[in-house]
Short mmCIF file of C-alpha atoms (C1' of nucleotides) in Angstrom, two decimals:
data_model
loop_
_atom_site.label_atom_id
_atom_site.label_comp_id
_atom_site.label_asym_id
_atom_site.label_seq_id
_atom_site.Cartn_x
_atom_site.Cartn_y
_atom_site.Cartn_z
CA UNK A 287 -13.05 26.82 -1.68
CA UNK A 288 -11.82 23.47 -1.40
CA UNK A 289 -13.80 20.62 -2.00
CA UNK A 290 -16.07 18.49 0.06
CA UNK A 291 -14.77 15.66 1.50
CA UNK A 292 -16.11 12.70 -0.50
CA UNK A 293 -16.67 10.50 3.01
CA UNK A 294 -18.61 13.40 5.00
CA UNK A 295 -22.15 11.83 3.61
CA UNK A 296 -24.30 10.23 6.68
CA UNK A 297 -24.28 6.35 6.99
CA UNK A 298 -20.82 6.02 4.93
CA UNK A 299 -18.43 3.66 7.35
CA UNK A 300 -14.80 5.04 8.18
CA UNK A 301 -12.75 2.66 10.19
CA UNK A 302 -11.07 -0.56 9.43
CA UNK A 303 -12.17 -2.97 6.56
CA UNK A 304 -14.00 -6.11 7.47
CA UNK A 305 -13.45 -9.46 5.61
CA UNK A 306 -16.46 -9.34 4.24
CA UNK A 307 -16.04 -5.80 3.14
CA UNK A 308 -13.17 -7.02 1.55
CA UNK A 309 -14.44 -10.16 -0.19
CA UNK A 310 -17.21 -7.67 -1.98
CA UNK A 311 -14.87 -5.41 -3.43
CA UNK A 312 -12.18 -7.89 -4.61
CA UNK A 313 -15.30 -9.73 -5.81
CA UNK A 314 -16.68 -6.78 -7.52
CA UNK A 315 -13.00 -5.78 -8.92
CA UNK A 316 -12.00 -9.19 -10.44
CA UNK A 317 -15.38 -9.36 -12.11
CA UNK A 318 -15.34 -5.45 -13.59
CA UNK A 319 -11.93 -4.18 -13.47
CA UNK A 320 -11.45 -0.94 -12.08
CA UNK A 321 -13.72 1.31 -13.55
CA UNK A 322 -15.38 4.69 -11.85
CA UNK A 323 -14.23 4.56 -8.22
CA UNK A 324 -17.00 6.69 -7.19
CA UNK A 325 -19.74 3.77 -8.77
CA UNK A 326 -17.60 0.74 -7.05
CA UNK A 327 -18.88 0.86 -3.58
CA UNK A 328 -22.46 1.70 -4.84
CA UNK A 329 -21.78 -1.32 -7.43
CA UNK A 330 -19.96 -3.33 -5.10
CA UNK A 331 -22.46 -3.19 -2.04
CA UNK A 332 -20.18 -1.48 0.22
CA UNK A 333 -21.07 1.39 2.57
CA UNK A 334 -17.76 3.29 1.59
CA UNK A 335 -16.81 5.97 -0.37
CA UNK A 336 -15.13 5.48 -3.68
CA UNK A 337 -11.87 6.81 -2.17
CA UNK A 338 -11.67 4.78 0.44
CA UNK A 339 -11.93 1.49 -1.71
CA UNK A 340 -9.68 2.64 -3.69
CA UNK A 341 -6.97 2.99 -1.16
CA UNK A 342 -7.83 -0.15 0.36
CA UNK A 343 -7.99 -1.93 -2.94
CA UNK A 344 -4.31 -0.54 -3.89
CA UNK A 345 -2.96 -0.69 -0.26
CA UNK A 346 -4.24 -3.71 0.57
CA UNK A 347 -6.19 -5.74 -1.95
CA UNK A 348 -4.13 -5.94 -4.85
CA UNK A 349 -2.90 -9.44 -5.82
CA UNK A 350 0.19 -8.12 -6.49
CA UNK A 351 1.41 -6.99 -3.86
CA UNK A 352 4.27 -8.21 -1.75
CA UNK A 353 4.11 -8.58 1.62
CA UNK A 354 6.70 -8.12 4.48
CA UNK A 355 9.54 -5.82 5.33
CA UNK A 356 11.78 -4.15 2.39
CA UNK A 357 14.84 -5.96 1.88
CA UNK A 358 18.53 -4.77 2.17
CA UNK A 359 17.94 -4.08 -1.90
CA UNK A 360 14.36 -2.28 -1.81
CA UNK A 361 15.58 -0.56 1.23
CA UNK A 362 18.82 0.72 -0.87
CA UNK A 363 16.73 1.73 -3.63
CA UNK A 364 14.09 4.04 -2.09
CA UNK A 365 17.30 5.80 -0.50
CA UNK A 366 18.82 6.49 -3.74
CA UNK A 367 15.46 6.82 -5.16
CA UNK A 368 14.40 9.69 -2.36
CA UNK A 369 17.76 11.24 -2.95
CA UNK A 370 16.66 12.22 -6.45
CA UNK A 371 13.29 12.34 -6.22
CA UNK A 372 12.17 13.62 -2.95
CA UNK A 373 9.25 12.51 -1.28
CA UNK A 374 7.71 11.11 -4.30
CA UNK A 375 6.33 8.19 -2.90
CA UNK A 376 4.30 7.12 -5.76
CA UNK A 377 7.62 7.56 -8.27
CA UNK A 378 9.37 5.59 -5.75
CA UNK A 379 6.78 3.15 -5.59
CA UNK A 380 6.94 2.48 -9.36
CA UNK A 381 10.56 1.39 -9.05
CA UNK A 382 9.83 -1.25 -6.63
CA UNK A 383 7.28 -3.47 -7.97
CA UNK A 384 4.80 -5.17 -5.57
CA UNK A 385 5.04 -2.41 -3.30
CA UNK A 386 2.70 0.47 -2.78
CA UNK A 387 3.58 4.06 -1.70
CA UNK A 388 1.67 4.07 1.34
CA UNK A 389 4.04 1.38 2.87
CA UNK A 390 6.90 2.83 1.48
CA UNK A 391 6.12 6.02 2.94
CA UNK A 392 5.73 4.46 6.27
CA UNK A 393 8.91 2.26 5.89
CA UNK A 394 10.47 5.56 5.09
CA UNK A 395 9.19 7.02 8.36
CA UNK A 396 9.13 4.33 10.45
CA UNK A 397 13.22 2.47 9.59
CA UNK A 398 14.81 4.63 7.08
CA UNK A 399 14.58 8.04 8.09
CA UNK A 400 16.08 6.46 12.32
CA UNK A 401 18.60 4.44 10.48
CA UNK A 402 19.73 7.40 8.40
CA UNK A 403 19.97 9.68 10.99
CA UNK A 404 21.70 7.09 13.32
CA UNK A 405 24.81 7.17 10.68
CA UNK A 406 24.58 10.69 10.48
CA UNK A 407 22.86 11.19 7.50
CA UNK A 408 19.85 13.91 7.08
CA UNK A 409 17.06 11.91 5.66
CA UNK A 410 15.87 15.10 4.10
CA UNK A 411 19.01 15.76 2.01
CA UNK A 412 21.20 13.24 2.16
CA UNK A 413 23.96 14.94 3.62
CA UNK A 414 25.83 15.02 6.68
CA UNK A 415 24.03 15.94 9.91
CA UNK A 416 27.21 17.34 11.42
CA UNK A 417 28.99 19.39 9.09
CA UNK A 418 32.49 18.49 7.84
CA UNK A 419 35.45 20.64 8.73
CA UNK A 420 35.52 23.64 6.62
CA UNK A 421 39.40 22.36 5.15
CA UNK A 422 38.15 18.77 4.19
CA UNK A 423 39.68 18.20 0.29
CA UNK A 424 37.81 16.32 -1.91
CA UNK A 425 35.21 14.05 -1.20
CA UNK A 426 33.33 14.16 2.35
CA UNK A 427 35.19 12.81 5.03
CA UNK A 428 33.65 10.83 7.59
CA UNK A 429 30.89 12.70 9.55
CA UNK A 430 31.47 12.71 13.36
CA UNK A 431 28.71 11.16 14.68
CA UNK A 432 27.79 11.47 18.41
CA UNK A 433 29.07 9.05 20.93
CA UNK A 434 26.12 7.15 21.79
CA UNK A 435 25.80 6.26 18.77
CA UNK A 436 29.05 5.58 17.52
CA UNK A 437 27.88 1.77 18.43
CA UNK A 438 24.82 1.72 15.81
CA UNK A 439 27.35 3.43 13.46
CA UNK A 440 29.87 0.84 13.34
CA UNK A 441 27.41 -2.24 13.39
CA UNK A 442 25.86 -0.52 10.20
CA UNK A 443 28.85 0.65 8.31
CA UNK A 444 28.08 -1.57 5.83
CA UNK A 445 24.85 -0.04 4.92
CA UNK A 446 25.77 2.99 5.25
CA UNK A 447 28.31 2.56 2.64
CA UNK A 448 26.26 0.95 0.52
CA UNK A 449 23.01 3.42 0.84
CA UNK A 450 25.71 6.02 -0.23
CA UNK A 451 27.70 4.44 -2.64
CA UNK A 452 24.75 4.05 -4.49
CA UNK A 453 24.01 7.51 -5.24
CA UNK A 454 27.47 7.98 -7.64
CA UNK A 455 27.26 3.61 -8.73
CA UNK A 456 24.05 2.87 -8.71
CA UNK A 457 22.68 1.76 -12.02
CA UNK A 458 19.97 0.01 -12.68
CA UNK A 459 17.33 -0.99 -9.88
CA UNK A 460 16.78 -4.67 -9.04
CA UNK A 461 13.77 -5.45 -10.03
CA UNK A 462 14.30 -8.87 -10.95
CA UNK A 463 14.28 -9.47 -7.08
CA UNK A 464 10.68 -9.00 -7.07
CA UNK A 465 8.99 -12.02 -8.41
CA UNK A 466 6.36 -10.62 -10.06
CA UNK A 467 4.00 -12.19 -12.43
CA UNK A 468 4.57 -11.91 -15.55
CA UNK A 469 2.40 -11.98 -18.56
CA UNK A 470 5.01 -14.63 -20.27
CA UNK A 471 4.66 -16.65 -17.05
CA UNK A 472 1.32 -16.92 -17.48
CA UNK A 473 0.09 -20.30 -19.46
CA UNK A 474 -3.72 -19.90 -20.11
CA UNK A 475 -5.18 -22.88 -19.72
CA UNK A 476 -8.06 -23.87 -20.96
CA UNK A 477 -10.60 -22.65 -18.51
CA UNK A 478 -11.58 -25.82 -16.82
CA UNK A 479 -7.83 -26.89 -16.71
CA UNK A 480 -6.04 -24.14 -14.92
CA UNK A 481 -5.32 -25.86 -11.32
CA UNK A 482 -2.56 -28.31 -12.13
CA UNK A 483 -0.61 -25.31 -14.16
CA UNK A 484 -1.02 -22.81 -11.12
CA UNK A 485 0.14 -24.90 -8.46
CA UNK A 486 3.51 -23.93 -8.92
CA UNK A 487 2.70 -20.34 -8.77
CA UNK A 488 5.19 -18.04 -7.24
CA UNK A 489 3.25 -17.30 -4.44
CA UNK A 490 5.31 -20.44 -2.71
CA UNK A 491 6.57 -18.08 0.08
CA UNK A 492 3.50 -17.97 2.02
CA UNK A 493 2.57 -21.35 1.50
CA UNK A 494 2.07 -21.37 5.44
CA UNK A 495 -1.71 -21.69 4.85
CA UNK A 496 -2.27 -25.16 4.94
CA UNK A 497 -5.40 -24.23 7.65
CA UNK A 498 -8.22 -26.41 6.01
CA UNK A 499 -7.16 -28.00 2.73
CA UNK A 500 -4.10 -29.74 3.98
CA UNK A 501 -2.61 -30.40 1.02
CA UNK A 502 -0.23 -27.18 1.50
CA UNK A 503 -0.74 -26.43 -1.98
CA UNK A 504 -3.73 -24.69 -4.15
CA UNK A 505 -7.00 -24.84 -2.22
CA UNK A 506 -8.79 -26.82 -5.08
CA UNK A 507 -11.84 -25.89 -3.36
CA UNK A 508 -11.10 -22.19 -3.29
CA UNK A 509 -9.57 -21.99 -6.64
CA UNK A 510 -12.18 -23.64 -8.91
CA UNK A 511 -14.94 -21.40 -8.59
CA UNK A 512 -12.84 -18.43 -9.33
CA UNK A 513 -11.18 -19.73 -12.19
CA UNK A 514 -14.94 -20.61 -13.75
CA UNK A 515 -16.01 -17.60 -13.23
CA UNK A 516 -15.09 -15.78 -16.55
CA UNK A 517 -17.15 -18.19 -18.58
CA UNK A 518 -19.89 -17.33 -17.05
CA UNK A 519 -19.15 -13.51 -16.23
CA UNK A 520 -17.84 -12.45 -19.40
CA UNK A 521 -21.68 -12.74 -20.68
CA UNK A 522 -22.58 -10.30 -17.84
CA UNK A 523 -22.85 -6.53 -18.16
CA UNK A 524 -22.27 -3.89 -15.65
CA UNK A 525 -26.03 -4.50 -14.61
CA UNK A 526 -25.30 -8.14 -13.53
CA UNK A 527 -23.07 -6.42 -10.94
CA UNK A 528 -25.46 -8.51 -8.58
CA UNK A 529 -24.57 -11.78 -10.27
CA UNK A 530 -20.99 -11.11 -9.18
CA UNK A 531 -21.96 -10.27 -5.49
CA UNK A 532 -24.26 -13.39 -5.07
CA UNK A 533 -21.57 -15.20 -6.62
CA UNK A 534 -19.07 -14.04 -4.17
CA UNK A 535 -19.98 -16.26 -1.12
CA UNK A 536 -18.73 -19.23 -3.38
CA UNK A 537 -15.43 -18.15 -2.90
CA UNK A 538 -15.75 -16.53 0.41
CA UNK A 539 -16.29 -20.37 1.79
CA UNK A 540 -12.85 -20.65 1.60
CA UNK A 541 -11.32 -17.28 1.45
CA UNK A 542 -8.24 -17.68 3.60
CA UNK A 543 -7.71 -14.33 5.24
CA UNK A 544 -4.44 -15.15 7.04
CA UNK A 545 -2.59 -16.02 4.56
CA UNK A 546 -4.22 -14.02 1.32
CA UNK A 547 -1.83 -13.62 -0.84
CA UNK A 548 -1.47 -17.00 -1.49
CA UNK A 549 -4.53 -16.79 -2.97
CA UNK A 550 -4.36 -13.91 -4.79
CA UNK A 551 -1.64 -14.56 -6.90
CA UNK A 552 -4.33 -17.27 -7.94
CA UNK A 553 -6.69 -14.47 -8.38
CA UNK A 554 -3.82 -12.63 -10.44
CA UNK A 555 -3.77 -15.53 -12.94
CA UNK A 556 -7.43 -15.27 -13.27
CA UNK A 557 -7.64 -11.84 -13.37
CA UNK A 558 -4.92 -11.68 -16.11
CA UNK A 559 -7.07 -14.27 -17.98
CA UNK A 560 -10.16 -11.90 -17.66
CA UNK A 561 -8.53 -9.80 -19.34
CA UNK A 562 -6.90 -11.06 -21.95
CA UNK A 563 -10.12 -12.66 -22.75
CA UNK A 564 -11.92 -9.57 -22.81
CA UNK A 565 -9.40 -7.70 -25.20
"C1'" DA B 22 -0.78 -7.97 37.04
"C1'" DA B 23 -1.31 -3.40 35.72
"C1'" DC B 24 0.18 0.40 33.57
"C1'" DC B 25 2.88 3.13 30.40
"C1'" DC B 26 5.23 4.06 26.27
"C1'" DG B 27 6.81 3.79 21.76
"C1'" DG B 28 6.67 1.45 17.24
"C1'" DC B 29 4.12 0.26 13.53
"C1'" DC B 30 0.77 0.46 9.94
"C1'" DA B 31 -3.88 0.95 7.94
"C1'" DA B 32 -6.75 4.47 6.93
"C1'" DC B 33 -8.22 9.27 6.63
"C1'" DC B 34 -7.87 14.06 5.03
"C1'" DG B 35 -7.08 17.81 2.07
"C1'" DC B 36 -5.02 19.41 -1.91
"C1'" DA B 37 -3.43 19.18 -6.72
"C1'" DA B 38 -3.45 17.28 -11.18
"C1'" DA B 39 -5.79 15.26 -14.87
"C1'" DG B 40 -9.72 14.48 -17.49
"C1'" DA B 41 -14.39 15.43 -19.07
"C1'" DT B 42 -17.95 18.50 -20.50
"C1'" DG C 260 -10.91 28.50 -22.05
"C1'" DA C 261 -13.79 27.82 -17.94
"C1'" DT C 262 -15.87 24.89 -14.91
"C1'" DC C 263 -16.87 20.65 -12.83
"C1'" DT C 264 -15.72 15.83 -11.67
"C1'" DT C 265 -12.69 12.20 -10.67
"C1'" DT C 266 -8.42 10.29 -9.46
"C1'" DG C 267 -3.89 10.38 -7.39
"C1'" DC C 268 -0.68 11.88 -4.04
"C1'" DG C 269 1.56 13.03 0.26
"C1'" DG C 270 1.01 14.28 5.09
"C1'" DT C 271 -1.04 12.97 9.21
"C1'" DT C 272 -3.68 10.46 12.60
"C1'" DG C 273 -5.61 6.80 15.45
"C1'" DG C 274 -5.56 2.45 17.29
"C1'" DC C 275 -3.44 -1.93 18.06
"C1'" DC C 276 0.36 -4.46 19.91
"C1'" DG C 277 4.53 -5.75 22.22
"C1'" DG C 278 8.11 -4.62 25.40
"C1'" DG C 279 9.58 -2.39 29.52
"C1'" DT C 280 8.85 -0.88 34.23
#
DNA sequence: AACCCGGCCAACCGCAAAGAT
DNA sequence: GATCTTTGCGGTTGGCCGGGT
């Protein structure tokens, strides 16, 4: 009964990811794409199990993901999102682009489920903690909420009345908040010419990483191995999954840890050129 | 300064679903 | 259709960190 548990084998590290942990399996991802999970550590040089790069890779990893609380607006949609759909974090996820499940699940947990219950609200159905009188006519009246926190009430009507309005008005979700990358936003450059047309990349927001280069802009340095890469690796099978690992300390010079995401919105154009290339 | 406590979040675990044979 | 393998999902945990005492 039950299966084993794919990380129970000797010498397999649990625990937090390194940075160079990391650097091997976004290394190893950009240049293969997400085949067998079970092969990637193996492939990837990584003493991990297949689930647990997996999980990092679409927790953590992903270029793109967006970093930083949920807004007023994400916020308002995985309410009216877990009023429908329960704890379906991964549904909920879908809706809100750039986020993953795991974070949503601990926003949920973490801000959401206090807040609701601070106005009263179950978190669990949606309805009023504290029942309504039993003559209340149409519509729910206003739930009494305790005194203590009659302060938190008030100083978040406003939400609450919008959390809850959204369940009868709410139409179609915001995504368009969420700058994503889009394939039509993606110019493919000719592969040596790629750095002037990325430097206006929407990755702008965390332009706080001007560490080393300076410039406050695209780490030239950084960038221009990466975006050679696919010349060279689109010759390479699965068995030059070595090429790809030796090949990874290029970029790793300059891998910018603090302030990823930067950089991996650059590592989103690329990998969308990958693959376009490839199909 | 030291300790305690609670919040937060990355990561793990176990199960279920989906896919392959 | 049965069995096995792989992937995905949701619940839970553990450790770090900041604020309070």
């Amino acid at each position: 009964m039950g299966r084993q548990p794919c990380c129970d084998k000797v010498g397999l590290k649990k625990g937090p990811w390194t940075a160079e942990e990391d650097q091997k399996l976004v290394s190893f991802l950009l240049g293969n794409g997400q085949c067998c999970w079970r092969a990637v550590p193996k492939l990837a040089g990584l003493l991990r199990c297949g689930k647990s790069c997996r999980l990092r890779w679409t927790n953590y990893l992903r270029p793109d993901l967006k970093r930083g609380l949920l807004s007023e607006t994400e916020e308002k949609t995985v309410i009216d999102l877990h009023e429908q759909l329960g704890n379906r974090w991964s549904k909920i996820a879908s809706h809100l682009p750039g986020r993953t499940d795991n974070e949503i699940k601990n926003h949920w947990n973490t801000h959401i489920k206090k807040k609701l219950r601070k106005m009263g609200i179950d978190p669990v159905t949606h309805k009023p903690l504290y029942p309504a009188p039993p003559l209340a006519d149409g519509g729910s009246p206003e739930q009494k909420v305790p005194e203590e926190e009659e302060e938190v009430e008030e100083k978040s009507s406003a939400a609450v009345e919008s959390s809850t309005s959204t369940c009868a008005g709410h139409d179609v979700f915001c995504t368009d908040e969420v700058p994503m990358l889009h394939l039509d936003d993606i110019v493919l450059p000719p592969p040596c010419d790629v750095v002037g047309d990325t430097a206006g990349s929407p990755a702008e927001s965390s332009s706080t990483s001007t560490s080393s280069s300076g410039g406050g802009g695209i780490d030239e340095e950084w960038l221009l191995p990466i975006m050679e890469w696919p010349e060279s690796m689109y010759l390479m099978g699965l068995d030059d999954v070595d090429m790809v690992t030796t090949a990874a300390p290029a970029m790793a010079t300059s891998w910018e840890f603090e302030d990823p995401f930067n950089a991996y919105q650059r590592i989103a154009l690329f990998d969308h050129h990958h693959e376009l290339t490839w199909a």
